[in-house]
Amino acid sequence: MSLWGGRFLDESNKLFKKFNTSLPFDYILAQEDIFASIAWSKALLETGVLTKKEQKKIEHGLISLKQDIDINPEQILKSDCEDIHTWIEINLIERIGDLGKKLHTGRSRNDQIATDLKLWCKNKIQILLKNILNLQKSFILIAERHHDVIMPGYTHLQRAQPITFAYWCLSYVEMFKRDFTRLEDALKRLDVSPLGSGALSGTAWNIDREKLAVHMGFSSSTNNALDSVSDRDYVIELLASASISMMHLSRFSEDLIFFNSSEANFIELSDSITSGSSLMPQKKNPDALELIRGKCGRVYGSLFSTLVLLKALPLSYNKDMQEDKESLFDAIKIWNDSLLISSLVLKNIKLNNLLCYEAAEKGYSNATEVADYLVKKGITFREAHHISGKIVLHAIHNNKALKDLDLSQFQEYSHLIENDIYQHITLEACLEKRVSKGGVSSKQVQEVIKKEKIRLNII
Ligand code: ARG
């Protein structure tokens, strides 16, 4: 069923009808469409298009429709309506009769879809913000539990300097703090109502758009109708926020996949988020994390397809824009699910403290300390770096850790090295020296955990 039959003599082609419909995916906007329609009916009452009685009847009709949809949203899919706006209007008319035909006065599906989609984004952003906070909480709780587990930190995937598991967790908390504020920022910009923009040049009815916007929970209304129905910046900003955050989640996943590998063996993932192999009985695969890593690509795809969709698109509304929804809905679901799954993974993780420690001891991750030691004895860092490199080479050739070299072997490379070198190159000493802000020392880590617990309201 369509809403625009008057000008047409022929029926729509069946294939075109199927090609043209957005109902199979925009039916999830039913709640938003009804919410905005009720608000619109109240605005029509104020302009005198509807009487009080008529507005009430329309409102009741829409509420009863909403109640039916709540019970079974999929019923919408049985219809052959062009989109959700058409479906709601036709079903309202079926319920309350010809009065339902008044609701679309002064309104267009162009400002309707812009409003519905913004309302949908606003709801989803609230859920995302909550889930980002919850993930940060999981990081802090596990950091606190394992604050003293020493492990190697990597650059180029080579053991670089020792860190702690807690410190690794806190690095992700920083990333998700940025994701949180990025989303809050996007929310501020999208929180402007386009309703009452009509098709493209404003509504011919004297609607108090500012009042209507505030009534719907927006902070204000848009300034230019032509822009309002053309604008999908908020979709792009949301997808960009999703992409950046999924990038963080994919790095988190990759780190854990590596920590969980048979080669590293630093952690053990819970049975509840891993799966087995149909052939190899010994396998326990990190599927949850691999899926986050894989789905990240799909979210980037959504961002890119929306950017391309809107590139050089003439003002104002074009049907191309209907293509913004599937990728947006898909990306937001992936982002939300990935945040939840990441929390689950963290909560059930087991650390192999000893293997973490042993790995940190291997790989000469304390070579920088030898150089710093020499700097304290008065030589330049560049020179000290060179000497330390030579000592590491010596140790590699003798298949020894630095701490296992004799003092005489150290002194072959510098007479400034004395017996106190050994206390300077323990893993603990490496960590504890880094007391400056942002460093890995337990003092810094404990302080950050304390502050984050207050911020996140963890008691
Ligand atoms: N289903 C359409 C969309 O998602 C709604 C707007 C239709 N507007 C129009 N002028 N055909 O974009």
Coordinates of C-alpha atoms in Angstrom, one line a residue, residues 142 165 168 252-261 265-275 284-290 341-342 344-352:
I142 CA 40.5 -6.7 37.1
F165 CA 48.8 -6.4 33.8
W168 CA 47.9 -2.7 30.5
F252 CA 42.2 -5.2 22.9
S253 CA 41.1 -8.5 21.3
E254 CA 44.3 -8.9 19.4
D255 CA 46.4 -8.4 22.6
L256 CA 44.3 -11.0 24.4
I257 CA 44.5 -13.4 21.5
F258 CA 48.2 -13.1 21.7
F259 CA 48.4 -13.4 25.5
N260 CA 46.2 -16.5 25.2
S261 CA 48.2 -18.1 22.4
N265 CA 50.3 -18.5 27.6
F266 CA 50.0 -15.5 29.8
I267 CA 46.2 -15.9 30.3
E268 CA 43.5 -18.4 30.1
L269 CA 40.1 -17.5 28.7
S270 CA 37.0 -18.9 30.2
D271 CA 35.3 -21.9 28.7
S272 CA 32.1 -19.7 28.5
I273 CA 33.5 -17.5 25.7
T274 CA 35.7 -19.9 23.8
S275 CA 34.9 -22.8 21.5
K284 CA 40.1 -23.9 22.9
N285 CA 39.7 -21.1 20.5
P286 CA 39.3 -17.4 21.4
D287 CA 36.2 -17.0 19.1
A288 CA 34.7 -14.1 21.0
L289 CA 37.8 -12.0 20.5
E290 CA 38.4 -13.1 16.9
I341 CA 31.3 -9.4 25.1
S342 CA 34.6 -7.6 26.1
L344 CA 32.4 -10.8 29.8
V345 CA 35.9 -11.8 28.5
L346 CA 37.6 -9.7 31.1
K347 CA 35.5 -10.8 34.0
N348 CA 36.4 -14.4 33.5
I349 CA 40.0 -14.2 32.6
K350 CA 42.7 -16.2 34.5
L351 CA 46.3 -15.0 34.6
N352 CA 49.4 -17.2 34.6

